[in-house]
Amino acid sequence: MKISGAQAIIQCFKQEKVEVVFGYPGGAVLTLYDALYEANFPHILPRHEQGAVHAADGYARATGKVGVCIATSGPGATNLITGIATAYMDSIPLVAITGQVTVPLIGRDSFQEADITGITTPITKHNYLIKDINDLPRVFKEAFYIASTGRPGPVLIDIAKDVFAATIDFKYPTHVNLRGYKPIGEGDDQAIAYVYQELLQAEKPLFFIGGGINLSDTSTILRKIVSHTGIPVVSSLMGLGCIPYDDPRNFGMIGMHGTYAGNMATTETDLLIGLGVRFDDRVTSLVDDFAPKAKIVHFDIDPAEINKNVRAQIGVIGDLKWSLAKFYEMVRKRPADEWEKQVAPWREKLLSWKLARPLTYKSDSKKIMPQEIIETISNYTQGQAVIVTDVGQHQMWTAQYYHFQRPRTLLTSGGLGTMGYGLPAAIGAQVGLPDRQVICLSGDGGFMMNCQELMTVADLNLPIKIFIINNQCLGMVAQWQRKFYGGRYAHSCLKTKADFVKMAEAIGVAACRLESKTDMPHIINEVLKKDGPFLVDIRIPEEEDVLPMVPSGAPLDQMIMGG
Amino acid sequence: MKYTLAVLVENKPGVLTHISSLISRRAFIIESLTAGYTEETDMTRITMVVEAGDEYELQQVVNQLSKLIDVIKIIDLTGQDRIHRELALIKVKATPADRAEIVNIVEIFRAHIVDVNKETMIIELTGEESKIDAMCELLKDYGIKEIVRTGRVAISRAPISAKEM
Ligand SMILES: Cc1ncc(C[n+]2csc(CCOP(=O)(O)OP(=O)(O)O)c2C)c(N)n1
């Protein structure tokens, strides 16, 4: 039986076990929307296409499934760009579907025409333009396959409007046939054996974990390796949660706002074992001075990551599911007490750094300190909540002070650093995990960048708790201006007549302002227990810095300390 | 150092966009790039001359290009026993007085004259880049109006095809 292209897409969704799509209609996708309507397919309507793509991204990060979003041609498609780039930088599996003008109109600057495949080529893993309905089933099969396998990433499918209406004898391919795409699952066992040999020689081995552990769902096997060997662990922003915060072998985040112990360990280690990391400049600072005394070993699924930013003595290319399982088999054969003998002195050294220079801040008898807010939320949620942030100081305080216990619980734009990510990504996470506590931590700047999504939260009655860590300025920008621009606050002040509480209430989200320090713990506790959505506007001092801080260009052991 | 890569890609729309976009985004230095049909209808072959500081830089180029879904295979022909050629069309001023000398040069280089008119000649020359450079150098004296060069194409002398390597 023949069905329309639009109906065929619904069939593709079903074949790919898509549970929900995030989208915004318009001329070029009307036929598709009609099919969604007819099929009563679960669909979330954000209030901006950027909201749709970040929501699909949040859904994907929280659940591990492919996020799907839809936008119309032209402005609808271009509104997706920031979200696609955000997902690309953090390797998040997305399928973004955009409508395109009809085939005869392509290339003529037609109404609402934008070359979205051209525009998104550098920020997608792959993209397609479908002009012939006969390509549709194959393209969808390939797109979901490419997005979710190997190093995941966003794939865009641009579909000419007439394809939605054309008809096809629908048959979904059972497998893909891509000569140029063979994701590496199992790599070279020998490379892991070399790593093991190096490890036996090392006196100061250090695991450096990143987003790859989250993406490959290998936190369990990693924990086994760490608990058997006792080797200390440091993490990038994206790896937080893969090892419990309070694990005695965990020394937290490294990099520009990393812990003292973590950054010192990175400077002193003689064997740095990178697991699913990409040695971003926010972590390495000056790349030539990064881990200066170490041999570097790099486990990654993407061969292009090996030797991209830092030179690795050994690269272990393959899925971490395979490589870490193999690695565990090797380390397990050696008794735990022998490992302990080898690494305990080094771990003690890290512990002494940690005790000497822990993360600290000056508390104030009257003012609510941002770090205290994060600690309080962390306490009441026992580090179990799904935390979604925007970008800036509050993001770094969250990374430093929330006691993450589980993988896939910190959803944050690490690579692109996208302000405005938080609220829509929290929507996606809550839709994907309806029974989990989802908390959005925003700055007063970033929150405004997608605040229209409060309507989505209100109308769907999503029980997201939103905390605006309100310093009445673009905090991270102001911090740099304070430190490096003589305190000249060029356009970073956000003192405003606007009232977040009234705004939330007008939209239909209950809200309160929190200014009193004594009220802080119990109000936060009350809010976390509420059934529906809730927004809290918390006033914090304007001039608090995120510390420690490695000034850009300095080596990691040169930190400006806090407290 | 210059490296010569043979890049086998799917013969599909958008492939060259993906490749050129990647090259510019990653700030790779490409000296020349030529593309054309191959012995297989669904495959295009690109010969790329890449300028890279060292093996690591070259490896990045190869690894990043390999990630493109439509790139089937990349073969580094640099160290291999290979043949490489470029074709140039050169339009040179040729007054009746100079013609005989130009014809002489053309013969020495085993080039061809493919068009002549009152003022100019078009010369076709195939060879390695250095040979083309040398001939252009000589022709300069007569006044070169226009040069078109294809960029390098390369093939290994091994008894197997690149896709089997
Ligand atoms: C879309 C976007 N624009 C600009 C920036 C640059 N930027 C980084 S942090 C920051 C300040 C964020 O201020 P706010 O949201 O109030 O958070 P705070 O730093 O105060 O916690 C800015 C402007 C960015 N990361 N993203």
PDB file of C-alpha atoms in Angstrom, chain A residues 88-89 117-118 121-128 138 142 146 151 177-181 302-309 311-312, chain B residues 9-12 14 17-19 21-22 25-26 40 42-43 54 56-57 59-60 63-64 66-73 163:
ATOM      1  CA  TYR A  88      28.060  18.524  17.769  1.00  0.00           C
ATOM      2  CA  MET A  89      30.682  19.853  20.152  1.00  0.00           C
ATOM      3  CA  THR A 117      22.729  21.520   4.511  1.00  0.00           C
ATOM      4  CA  GLY A 118      25.391  23.999   3.386  1.00  0.00           C
ATOM      5  CA  THR A 121      27.992  20.954   7.120  1.00  0.00           C
ATOM      6  CA  PRO A 122      30.714  21.963   9.599  1.00  0.00           C
ATOM      7  CA  ILE A 123      28.488  21.315  12.637  1.00  0.00           C
ATOM      8  CA  THR A 124      26.888  17.979  11.794  1.00  0.00           C
ATOM      9  CA  LYS A 125      28.276  14.485  11.700  1.00  0.00           C
ATOM     10  CA  HIS A 126      26.486  14.170   8.388  1.00  0.00           C
ATOM     11  CA  ASN A 127      23.579  15.764   6.567  1.00  0.00           C
ATOM     12  CA  TYR A 128      21.185  14.995   3.743  1.00  0.00           C
ATOM     13  CA  ARG A 138      17.256   4.706   3.385  1.00  0.00           C
ATOM     14  CA  GLU A 142      21.292   5.853   7.822  1.00  0.00           C
ATOM     15  CA  ILE A 146      25.127   7.497  12.012  1.00  0.00           C
ATOM     16  CA  ARG A 151      31.286   8.819  18.147  1.00  0.00           C
ATOM     17  CA  ASN A 177      25.189  -0.018   3.508  1.00  0.00           C
ATOM     18  CA  LEU A 178      27.740   2.727   4.003  1.00  0.00           C
ATOM     19  CA  ARG A 179      31.129   1.983   2.492  1.00  0.00           C
ATOM     20  CA  GLY A 180      32.702   5.034   4.057  1.00  0.00           C
ATOM     21  CA  TYR A 181      31.359   4.614   7.581  1.00  0.00           C
ATOM     22  CA  ASP A 302      37.450   8.507  17.299  1.00  0.00           C
ATOM     23  CA  PRO A 303      40.876   7.959  15.703  1.00  0.00           C
ATOM     24  CA  ALA A 304      41.028  11.654  14.838  1.00  0.00           C
ATOM     25  CA  GLU A 305      41.068  12.552  18.535  1.00  0.00           C
ATOM     26  CA  ILE A 306      44.355  10.728  19.107  1.00  0.00           C
ATOM     27  CA  ASN A 307      47.204  13.230  18.722  1.00  0.00           C
ATOM     28  CA  LYS A 308      44.822  16.057  17.785  1.00  0.00           C
ATOM     29  CA  ASN A 309      45.647  18.319  20.727  1.00  0.00           C
ATOM     30  CA  ARG A 311      50.639  13.726  21.645  1.00  0.00           C
ATOM     31  CA  ALA A 312      49.793  10.319  23.022  1.00  0.00           C
TER      32      ALA A 312
ATOM     33  CA  VAL B   9      34.588   9.145  -2.237  1.00  0.00           C
ATOM     34  CA  GLU B  10      30.979   8.315  -3.006  1.00  0.00           C
ATOM     35  CA  ASN B  11      29.827   9.921  -6.209  1.00  0.00           C
ATOM     36  CA  LYS B  12      26.972  11.773  -4.498  1.00  0.00           C
ATOM     37  CA  GLY B  14      27.280  17.332  -1.514  1.00  0.00           C
ATOM     38  CA  THR B  17      31.023  20.580  -0.128  1.00  0.00           C
ATOM     39  CA  HIS B  18      31.668  18.307   2.835  1.00  0.00           C
ATOM     40  CA  ILE B  19      35.319  17.945   1.911  1.00  0.00           C
ATOM     41  CA  SER B  21      34.125  22.655   4.339  1.00  0.00           C
ATOM     42  CA  LEU B  22      36.187  20.300   6.462  1.00  0.00           C
ATOM     43  CA  ARG B  25      37.218  24.452   9.179  1.00  0.00           C
ATOM     44  CA  ARG B  26      40.273  22.499  10.301  1.00  0.00           C
ATOM     45  CA  GLU B  40      33.486   2.595 -10.862  1.00  0.00           C
ATOM     46  CA  ASP B  42      29.506   5.365  -8.103  1.00  0.00           C
ATOM     47  CA  MET B  43      32.959   6.438  -7.004  1.00  0.00           C
ATOM     48  CA  ASP B  54      54.990  16.464  10.046  1.00  0.00           C
ATOM     49  CA  TYR B  56      51.157  13.947  12.971  1.00  0.00           C
ATOM     50  CA  GLU B  57      49.684  16.835  11.032  1.00  0.00           C
ATOM     51  CA  GLN B  59      47.548  11.976  10.212  1.00  0.00           C
ATOM     52  CA  GLN B  60      45.062  14.603  11.399  1.00  0.00           C
ATOM     53  CA  ASN B  63      41.763  10.976  10.168  1.00  0.00           C
ATOM     54  CA  GLN B  64      39.455  13.964   9.897  1.00  0.00           C
ATOM     55  CA  SER B  66      38.126   9.655   6.977  1.00  0.00           C
ATOM     56  CA  LYS B  67      35.369  10.672   9.369  1.00  0.00           C
ATOM     57  CA  LEU B  68      33.307  12.080   6.535  1.00  0.00           C
ATOM     58  CA  ILE B  69      30.624   9.518   5.833  1.00  0.00           C
ATOM     59  CA  ASP B  70      31.057   9.719   2.069  1.00  0.00           C
ATOM     60  CA  VAL B  71      34.809   9.212   2.141  1.00  0.00           C
ATOM     61  CA  ILE B  72      35.377   5.552   1.348  1.00  0.00           C
ATOM     62  CA  LYS B  73      39.126   5.325   1.570  1.00  0.00           C
ATOM     63  CA  LYS B 163      40.848   0.700  -3.348  1.00  0.00           C
TER      64      LYS B 163
END
